[in-house]
Amino acid sequence: MLESRAADARPFSISVFDPQRATAEEWAQALAYWRLRHTEDHPGEPRPDDAHTAQNMRQYTPLHVVHHILARDAHGNLVGGLYMGVRREGTPDYEAYAPFVNVSGGVRQSCRRQGIASLLLCELLALMDAEGKTTATFNVHLPEGHAFLAATGAAEKHRSMENRMAFANLDDDALARWRAEALAPSHGLRLEIHAGRVPFERLATLMAPLSALLEDAPTTGLARPPMRFELEDFRAWYAEIDRRGGEHFLVLLLDGDGVAAVCDASWNRLYPDRMFQRLTAVARHWRGKGLAKGAKAVMLQLVRERHPGVVMAVTQNAEVNAPMLAINRQLGFAPHRHDAAYQIGTESLRTFLSTRSPASREARA
């Protein structure tokens, strides 16, 4: 159900959307709004169907809680939304994650510059004050998102880019050479491949070494909790891909029992023409030996064999990660969009909102 709250004298109201209690009518309104927002923010990109969206939102997430906030105009139409993800209390290392809240959302294009985003940020500040959060993190890619967050006083802390590659342009001879060089006998490495799913018994042994590689990924000036893989996340993810159809691919180059390099990716039945590249990483003492190239070559060949209909690979890279960007350029990856992570604390957010009086917001409406 929707728990409504008055919004002072403004022409907009704020509601909490509860996926477990929402009525059929409330779901229909929310799904129509999210379809519209997806089209506005990601024109031309495929969109999951409503049933999948609803199912994902209803799914219990063992490690995180997401608060869904919606804004309506005076006629009851949905005009904006804010989604705030926090670590679930009682989960491992909760104290390290407790200060942080991850935020996404936006406002309909036709309704912008009317104070709706500021109104939604009031809800963010209220949650941060109530739960003792000190740092809110936003990831944006649209120019208007960058401009708005800069205006709030949020600081840009990290830049990344989404890169895409056409499978048709892959150089098979280069891939074979990269694989052979990484697996040269002089390195003494062993190849381990998982296609479809990784058994949970094996995943459990990989959480620590893969987390160490993930933690070593560049994040520029981003304040953050530890970056890690957690088995409960995999359980929830595998349950999701079991429902909608998909595969997880994991390529490991092993030095004895240790992980020298990793490359993992996924294929999603909702987007059957593309592969999503996840983590590619090499242990520090193994760098400079072509292992990232070799692991990527094995992965690309594997996905192409299992899913010949895949035409595109999609990956996300930090702009400061020059070695990985150089490898991706050799493969044919090209920038598709540029993203940035902004962070703001409660006092800066409070200062910004103090300049947005209810009267001025009402006038803009």
PDB file of C-alpha atoms in Angstrom, residues 89-307:
ATOM      1  CA  GLU A  89      21.008  -4.415   9.981  1.00  0.00           C
ATOM      2  CA  GLY A  90      22.493  -7.580  11.421  1.00  0.00           C
ATOM      3  CA  THR A  91      24.372  -8.553   8.257  1.00  0.00           C
ATOM      4  CA  PRO A  92      28.146  -9.210   8.319  1.00  0.00           C
ATOM      5  CA  ASP A  93      30.271  -6.099   8.935  1.00  0.00           C
ATOM      6  CA  TYR A  94      27.168  -3.937   9.187  1.00  0.00           C
ATOM      7  CA  GLU A  95      29.051  -1.168  10.989  1.00  0.00           C
ATOM      8  CA  ALA A  96      31.376  -0.625   8.017  1.00  0.00           C
ATOM      9  CA  TYR A  97      28.385  -0.159   5.689  1.00  0.00           C
ATOM     10  CA  ALA A  98      26.113   1.681   8.123  1.00  0.00           C
ATOM     11  CA  PRO A  99      27.162   5.288   7.264  1.00  0.00           C
ATOM     12  CA  PHE A 100      26.338   4.922   3.567  1.00  0.00           C
ATOM     13  CA  VAL A 101      23.176   5.167   1.484  1.00  0.00           C
ATOM     14  CA  ASN A 102      23.087   4.593  -2.288  1.00  0.00           C
ATOM     15  CA  VAL A 103      20.605   6.782  -4.102  1.00  0.00           C
ATOM     16  CA  SER A 104      19.001   6.720  -7.541  1.00  0.00           C
ATOM     17  CA  GLY A 105      15.883   8.186  -9.094  1.00  0.00           C
ATOM     18  CA  GLY A 106      14.764  11.189 -11.050  1.00  0.00           C
ATOM     19  CA  VAL A 107      11.907  13.362 -12.261  1.00  0.00           C
ATOM     20  CA  ARG A 108       9.826  13.166 -15.431  1.00  0.00           C
ATOM     21  CA  GLN A 109      11.260  15.398 -18.133  1.00  0.00           C
ATOM     22  CA  SER A 110       8.024  17.363 -18.475  1.00  0.00           C
ATOM     23  CA  CYS A 111       7.963  18.070 -14.726  1.00  0.00           C
ATOM     24  CA  ARG A 112      11.514  19.213 -14.075  1.00  0.00           C
ATOM     25  CA  ARG A 113      12.594  22.569 -12.625  1.00  0.00           C
ATOM     26  CA  GLN A 114       9.554  22.670 -10.348  1.00  0.00           C
ATOM     27  CA  GLY A 115      11.277  21.716  -7.090  1.00  0.00           C
ATOM     28  CA  ILE A 116      10.308  18.032  -7.172  1.00  0.00           C
ATOM     29  CA  ALA A 117      13.877  16.772  -6.934  1.00  0.00           C
ATOM     30  CA  SER A 118      14.504  19.025  -3.938  1.00  0.00           C
ATOM     31  CA  LEU A 119      11.337  17.731  -2.332  1.00  0.00           C
ATOM     32  CA  LEU A 120      12.580  14.170  -2.798  1.00  0.00           C
ATOM     33  CA  LEU A 121      15.941  15.103  -1.310  1.00  0.00           C
ATOM     34  CA  CYS A 122      14.106  16.199   1.832  1.00  0.00           C
ATOM     35  CA  GLU A 123      13.125  12.539   2.180  1.00  0.00           C
ATOM     36  CA  LEU A 124      16.746  11.496   1.752  1.00  0.00           C
ATOM     37  CA  LEU A 125      17.853  13.886   4.491  1.00  0.00           C
ATOM     38  CA  ALA A 126      15.101  12.629   6.784  1.00  0.00           C
ATOM     39  CA  LEU A 127      16.228   9.028   6.307  1.00  0.00           C
ATOM     40  CA  MET A 128      19.885   9.926   6.841  1.00  0.00           C
ATOM     41  CA  ASP A 129      19.058  11.786  10.052  1.00  0.00           C
ATOM     42  CA  ALA A 130      16.802   8.995  11.315  1.00  0.00           C
ATOM     43  CA  GLU A 131      19.251   6.175  10.577  1.00  0.00           C
ATOM     44  CA  GLY A 132      22.532   7.948  11.263  1.00  0.00           C
ATOM     45  CA  LYS A 133      23.760   7.894   7.659  1.00  0.00           C
ATOM     46  CA  THR A 134      26.557  10.334   6.849  1.00  0.00           C
ATOM     47  CA  THR A 135      27.219   9.833   3.126  1.00  0.00           C
ATOM     48  CA  ALA A 136      24.828   9.571   0.190  1.00  0.00           C
ATOM     49  CA  THR A 137      26.182   8.290  -3.141  1.00  0.00           C
ATOM     50  CA  PHE A 138      24.549   9.023  -6.517  1.00  0.00           C
ATOM     51  CA  ASN A 139      25.539   7.552  -9.885  1.00  0.00           C
ATOM     52  CA  VAL A 140      24.456   9.626 -12.894  1.00  0.00           C
ATOM     53  CA  HIS A 141      25.092   9.693 -16.632  1.00  0.00           C
ATOM     54  CA  LEU A 142      22.794  12.389 -18.019  1.00  0.00           C
ATOM     55  CA  PRO A 143      23.993  16.021 -18.279  1.00  0.00           C
ATOM     56  CA  GLU A 144      21.031  17.275 -16.264  1.00  0.00           C
ATOM     57  CA  GLY A 145      21.868  14.805 -13.490  1.00  0.00           C
ATOM     58  CA  HIS A 146      25.447  16.064 -13.329  1.00  0.00           C
ATOM     59  CA  ALA A 147      24.234  19.666 -13.257  1.00  0.00           C
ATOM     60  CA  PHE A 148      21.676  19.091 -10.523  1.00  0.00           C
ATOM     61  CA  LEU A 149      24.044  17.223  -8.215  1.00  0.00           C
ATOM     62  CA  ALA A 150      26.747  19.850  -8.699  1.00  0.00           C
ATOM     63  CA  ALA A 151      24.169  22.479  -7.706  1.00  0.00           C
ATOM     64  CA  THR A 152      23.377  20.609  -4.493  1.00  0.00           C
ATOM     65  CA  GLY A 153      27.011  20.789  -3.401  1.00  0.00           C
ATOM     66  CA  ALA A 154      27.630  17.077  -3.960  1.00  0.00           C
ATOM     67  CA  ALA A 155      31.230  16.321  -4.903  1.00  0.00           C
ATOM     68  CA  GLU A 156      32.170  14.238  -7.909  1.00  0.00           C
ATOM     69  CA  LYS A 157      34.320  11.409  -6.539  1.00  0.00           C
ATOM     70  CA  HIS A 158      34.707   8.885  -9.341  1.00  0.00           C
ATOM     71  CA  ARG A 159      34.233   8.679 -13.097  1.00  0.00           C
ATOM     72  CA  SER A 160      33.554   5.588 -15.147  1.00  0.00           C
ATOM     73  CA  MET A 161      32.336   4.699 -18.595  1.00  0.00           C
ATOM     74  CA  GLU A 162      30.157   2.056 -20.133  1.00  0.00           C
ATOM     75  CA  ASN A 163      32.004   0.498 -23.065  1.00  0.00           C
ATOM     76  CA  ARG A 164      30.489  -1.698 -25.776  1.00  0.00           C
ATOM     77  CA  MET A 165      32.020  -4.071 -28.278  1.00  0.00           C
ATOM     78  CA  ALA A 166      30.613  -5.799 -31.372  1.00  0.00           C
ATOM     79  CA  PHE A 167      31.339  -9.545 -31.408  1.00  0.00           C
ATOM     80  CA  ALA A 168      31.502  -9.417 -35.209  1.00  0.00           C
ATOM     81  CA  ASN A 169      34.715  -7.394 -34.985  1.00  0.00           C
ATOM     82  CA  LEU A 170      36.614  -9.831 -32.770  1.00  0.00           C
ATOM     83  CA  ASP A 171      39.981 -10.992 -34.065  1.00  0.00           C
ATOM     84  CA  ASP A 172      39.999 -14.786 -33.578  1.00  0.00           C
ATOM     85  CA  ASP A 173      43.738 -15.068 -34.172  1.00  0.00           C
ATOM     86  CA  ALA A 174      44.429 -12.447 -31.488  1.00  0.00           C
ATOM     87  CA  LEU A 175      42.131 -14.209 -29.009  1.00  0.00           C
ATOM     88  CA  ALA A 176      43.880 -17.523 -29.597  1.00  0.00           C
ATOM     89  CA  ARG A 177      47.262 -15.853 -29.143  1.00  0.00           C
ATOM     90  CA  TRP A 178      46.205 -14.135 -25.918  1.00  0.00           C
ATOM     91  CA  ARG A 179      44.906 -17.398 -24.487  1.00  0.00           C
ATOM     92  CA  ALA A 180      48.096 -19.267 -25.391  1.00  0.00           C
ATOM     93  CA  GLU A 181      50.320 -16.561 -23.889  1.00  0.00           C
ATOM     94  CA  ALA A 182      48.408 -16.512 -20.598  1.00  0.00           C
ATOM     95  CA  LEU A 183      48.545 -20.308 -20.340  1.00  0.00           C
ATOM     96  CA  ALA A 184      52.190 -20.608 -21.368  1.00  0.00           C
ATOM     97  CA  PRO A 185      53.889 -23.471 -19.451  1.00  0.00           C
ATOM     98  CA  SER A 186      56.375 -21.010 -17.974  1.00  0.00           C
ATOM     99  CA  HIS A 187      53.562 -19.412 -15.972  1.00  0.00           C
ATOM    100  CA  GLY A 188      52.468 -22.726 -14.503  1.00  0.00           C
ATOM    101  CA  LEU A 189      48.842 -21.612 -14.251  1.00  0.00           C
ATOM    102  CA  ARG A 190      45.754 -23.799 -14.321  1.00  0.00           C
ATOM    103  CA  LEU A 191      42.536 -22.812 -16.118  1.00  0.00           C
ATOM    104  CA  GLU A 192      39.190 -23.285 -14.365  1.00  0.00           C
ATOM    105  CA  ILE A 193      35.959 -22.523 -16.221  1.00  0.00           C
ATOM    106  CA  HIS A 194      32.349 -22.436 -15.016  1.00  0.00           C
ATOM    107  CA  ALA A 195      29.486 -21.916 -17.466  1.00  0.00           C
ATOM    108  CA  GLY A 196      25.877 -21.499 -16.380  1.00  0.00           C
ATOM    109  CA  ARG A 197      26.362 -21.514 -12.621  1.00  0.00           C
ATOM    110  CA  VAL A 198      29.250 -21.868 -10.204  1.00  0.00           C
ATOM    111  CA  PRO A 199      28.507 -24.498  -7.541  1.00  0.00           C
ATOM    112  CA  PHE A 200      27.916 -22.816  -4.198  1.00  0.00           C
ATOM    113  CA  GLU A 201      30.543 -25.064  -2.602  1.00  0.00           C
ATOM    114  CA  ARG A 202      33.117 -23.602  -4.984  1.00  0.00           C
ATOM    115  CA  LEU A 203      31.788 -20.059  -4.665  1.00  0.00           C
ATOM    116  CA  ALA A 204      32.231 -20.236  -0.896  1.00  0.00           C
ATOM    117  CA  THR A 205      35.965 -20.852  -1.335  1.00  0.00           C
ATOM    118  CA  LEU A 206      36.273 -17.957  -3.789  1.00  0.00           C
ATOM    119  CA  MET A 207      34.630 -15.178  -1.797  1.00  0.00           C
ATOM    120  CA  ALA A 208      37.833 -14.100  -0.030  1.00  0.00           C
ATOM    121  CA  PRO A 209      40.272 -14.158  -2.995  1.00  0.00           C
ATOM    122  CA  LEU A 210      37.790 -12.557  -5.399  1.00  0.00           C
ATOM    123  CA  SER A 211      36.930  -9.895  -2.815  1.00  0.00           C
ATOM    124  CA  ALA A 212      40.635  -9.071  -2.476  1.00  0.00           C
ATOM    125  CA  LEU A 213      40.834  -8.526  -6.239  1.00  0.00           C
ATOM    126  CA  LEU A 214      37.643  -6.461  -6.259  1.00  0.00           C
ATOM    127  CA  GLU A 215      38.868  -4.309  -3.375  1.00  0.00           C
ATOM    128  CA  ASP A 216      41.973  -3.496  -5.418  1.00  0.00           C
ATOM    129  CA  ALA A 217      39.892  -1.980  -8.229  1.00  0.00           C
ATOM    130  CA  PRO A 218      40.378   1.797  -8.633  1.00  0.00           C
ATOM    131  CA  THR A 219      37.602   3.959  -7.178  1.00  0.00           C
ATOM    132  CA  THR A 220      39.421   7.327  -7.201  1.00  0.00           C
ATOM    133  CA  GLY A 221      38.224   9.477  -4.272  1.00  0.00           C
ATOM    134  CA  LEU A 222      35.048   7.563  -3.470  1.00  0.00           C
ATOM    135  CA  ALA A 223      34.330   7.132   0.237  1.00  0.00           C
ATOM    136  CA  ARG A 224      32.987   3.599   0.560  1.00  0.00           C
ATOM    137  CA  PRO A 225      32.727   0.481   2.663  1.00  0.00           C
ATOM    138  CA  PRO A 226      34.812  -2.555   1.688  1.00  0.00           C
ATOM    139  CA  MET A 227      34.020  -3.906  -1.773  1.00  0.00           C
ATOM    140  CA  ARG A 228      33.437  -7.623  -1.578  1.00  0.00           C
ATOM    141  CA  PHE A 229      31.656 -10.603  -2.998  1.00  0.00           C
ATOM    142  CA  GLU A 230      29.201 -12.216  -0.608  1.00  0.00           C
ATOM    143  CA  LEU A 231      27.637 -15.636  -0.930  1.00  0.00           C
ATOM    144  CA  GLU A 232      24.166 -14.384  -0.004  1.00  0.00           C
ATOM    145  CA  ASP A 233      24.274 -11.983  -2.941  1.00  0.00           C
ATOM    146  CA  PHE A 234      24.995 -14.894  -5.245  1.00  0.00           C
ATOM    147  CA  ARG A 235      22.108 -16.885  -3.801  1.00  0.00           C
ATOM    148  CA  ALA A 236      19.704 -14.018  -4.510  1.00  0.00           C
ATOM    149  CA  TRP A 237      21.170 -13.399  -7.976  1.00  0.00           C
ATOM    150  CA  TYR A 238      21.063 -17.065  -8.968  1.00  0.00           C
ATOM    151  CA  ALA A 239      17.443 -17.268  -7.792  1.00  0.00           C
ATOM    152  CA  GLU A 240      16.644 -14.309 -10.035  1.00  0.00           C
ATOM    153  CA  ILE A 241      18.330 -15.755 -13.123  1.00  0.00           C
ATOM    154  CA  ASP A 242      16.711 -19.119 -12.447  1.00  0.00           C
ATOM    155  CA  ARG A 243      13.336 -17.356 -12.807  1.00  0.00           C
ATOM    156  CA  ARG A 244      14.045 -15.226 -15.859  1.00  0.00           C
ATOM    157  CA  GLY A 245      16.692 -17.341 -17.556  1.00  0.00           C
ATOM    158  CA  GLY A 246      20.366 -16.564 -17.718  1.00  0.00           C
ATOM    159  CA  GLU A 247      23.884 -17.783 -17.123  1.00  0.00           C
ATOM    160  CA  HIS A 248      26.899 -16.812 -15.056  1.00  0.00           C
ATOM    161  CA  PHE A 249      30.327 -17.439 -16.538  1.00  0.00           C
ATOM    162  CA  LEU A 250      33.501 -17.545 -14.458  1.00  0.00           C
ATOM    163  CA  VAL A 251      37.039 -17.960 -15.810  1.00  0.00           C
ATOM    164  CA  LEU A 252      39.879 -18.402 -13.326  1.00  0.00           C
ATOM    165  CA  LEU A 253      43.624 -18.634 -13.822  1.00  0.00           C
ATOM    166  CA  LEU A 254      44.934 -20.431 -10.759  1.00  0.00           C
ATOM    167  CA  ASP A 255      48.393 -20.424  -9.231  1.00  0.00           C
ATOM    168  CA  GLY A 256      48.088 -23.581  -7.153  1.00  0.00           C
ATOM    169  CA  ASP A 257      44.996 -22.850  -5.076  1.00  0.00           C
ATOM    170  CA  GLY A 258      45.433 -19.082  -5.400  1.00  0.00           C
ATOM    171  CA  VAL A 259      43.627 -16.882  -7.913  1.00  0.00           C
ATOM    172  CA  ALA A 260      46.076 -15.198 -10.281  1.00  0.00           C
ATOM    173  CA  ALA A 261      43.376 -13.745 -12.552  1.00  0.00           C
ATOM    174  CA  VAL A 262      39.609 -13.761 -12.930  1.00  0.00           C
ATOM    175  CA  CYS A 263      37.090 -12.812 -15.576  1.00  0.00           C
ATOM    176  CA  ASP A 264      33.367 -13.209 -15.044  1.00  0.00           C
ATOM    177  CA  ALA A 265      30.366 -12.303 -17.133  1.00  0.00           C
ATOM    178  CA  SER A 266      26.657 -12.959 -17.432  1.00  0.00           C
ATOM    179  CA  TRP A 267      24.051 -13.570 -20.104  1.00  0.00           C
ATOM    180  CA  ASN A 268      20.448 -12.563 -19.508  1.00  0.00           C
ATOM    181  CA  ARG A 269      17.486 -14.015 -21.415  1.00  0.00           C
ATOM    182  CA  LEU A 270      15.803 -10.597 -21.194  1.00  0.00           C
ATOM    183  CA  TYR A 271      18.615  -9.156 -23.361  1.00  0.00           C
ATOM    184  CA  PRO A 272      19.627 -12.161 -25.473  1.00  0.00           C
ATOM    185  CA  ASP A 273      21.803 -10.203 -27.900  1.00  0.00           C
ATOM    186  CA  ARG A 274      24.367  -9.060 -25.329  1.00  0.00           C
ATOM    187  CA  MET A 275      26.900 -10.280 -22.822  1.00  0.00           C
ATOM    188  CA  PHE A 276      27.528  -8.306 -19.636  1.00  0.00           C
ATOM    189  CA  GLN A 277      31.163  -8.282 -18.598  1.00  0.00           C
ATOM    190  CA  ARG A 278      31.588  -8.107 -14.833  1.00  0.00           C
ATOM    191  CA  LEU A 279      34.929  -8.266 -13.005  1.00  0.00           C
ATOM    192  CA  THR A 280      38.242  -8.732 -14.783  1.00  0.00           C
ATOM    193  CA  ALA A 281      41.178  -8.541 -12.385  1.00  0.00           C
ATOM    194  CA  VAL A 282      44.731  -9.787 -11.923  1.00  0.00           C
ATOM    195  CA  ALA A 283      46.625 -10.247  -8.661  1.00  0.00           C
ATOM    196  CA  ARG A 284      49.309  -7.578  -8.317  1.00  0.00           C
ATOM    197  CA  HIS A 285      52.297  -9.918  -8.488  1.00  0.00           C
ATOM    198  CA  TRP A 286      50.940 -11.451 -11.710  1.00  0.00           C
ATOM    199  CA  ARG A 287      50.360  -8.217 -13.601  1.00  0.00           C
ATOM    200  CA  GLY A 288      52.159  -7.400 -16.818  1.00  0.00           C
ATOM    201  CA  LYS A 289      52.106 -11.016 -18.037  1.00  0.00           C
ATOM    202  CA  GLY A 290      49.020 -10.889 -20.274  1.00  0.00           C
ATOM    203  CA  LEU A 291      46.710 -12.694 -17.857  1.00  0.00           C
ATOM    204  CA  ALA A 292      43.822 -10.218 -18.194  1.00  0.00           C
ATOM    205  CA  LYS A 293      43.972 -10.573 -21.980  1.00  0.00           C
ATOM    206  CA  GLY A 294      44.046 -14.348 -21.699  1.00  0.00           C
ATOM    207  CA  ALA A 295      41.125 -14.546 -19.289  1.00  0.00           C
ATOM    208  CA  LYS A 296      39.062 -12.204 -21.459  1.00  0.00           C
ATOM    209  CA  ALA A 297      39.880 -14.256 -24.557  1.00  0.00           C
ATOM    210  CA  VAL A 298      38.692 -17.458 -22.879  1.00  0.00           C
ATOM    211  CA  MET A 299      35.522 -15.737 -21.727  1.00  0.00           C
ATOM    212  CA  LEU A 300      34.639 -14.255 -25.108  1.00  0.00           C
ATOM    213  CA  GLN A 301      35.184 -17.562 -26.884  1.00  0.00           C
ATOM    214  CA  LEU A 302      33.097 -19.389 -24.285  1.00  0.00           C
ATOM    215  CA  VAL A 303      30.136 -17.012 -24.513  1.00  0.00           C
ATOM    216  CA  ARG A 304      30.218 -17.045 -28.303  1.00  0.00           C
ATOM    217  CA  GLU A 305      30.136 -20.854 -28.341  1.00  0.00           C
ATOM    218  CA  ARG A 306      27.215 -21.103 -25.929  1.00  0.00           C
ATOM    219  CA  HIS A 307      25.236 -18.132 -27.262  1.00  0.00           C
TER     220      HIS A 307
END
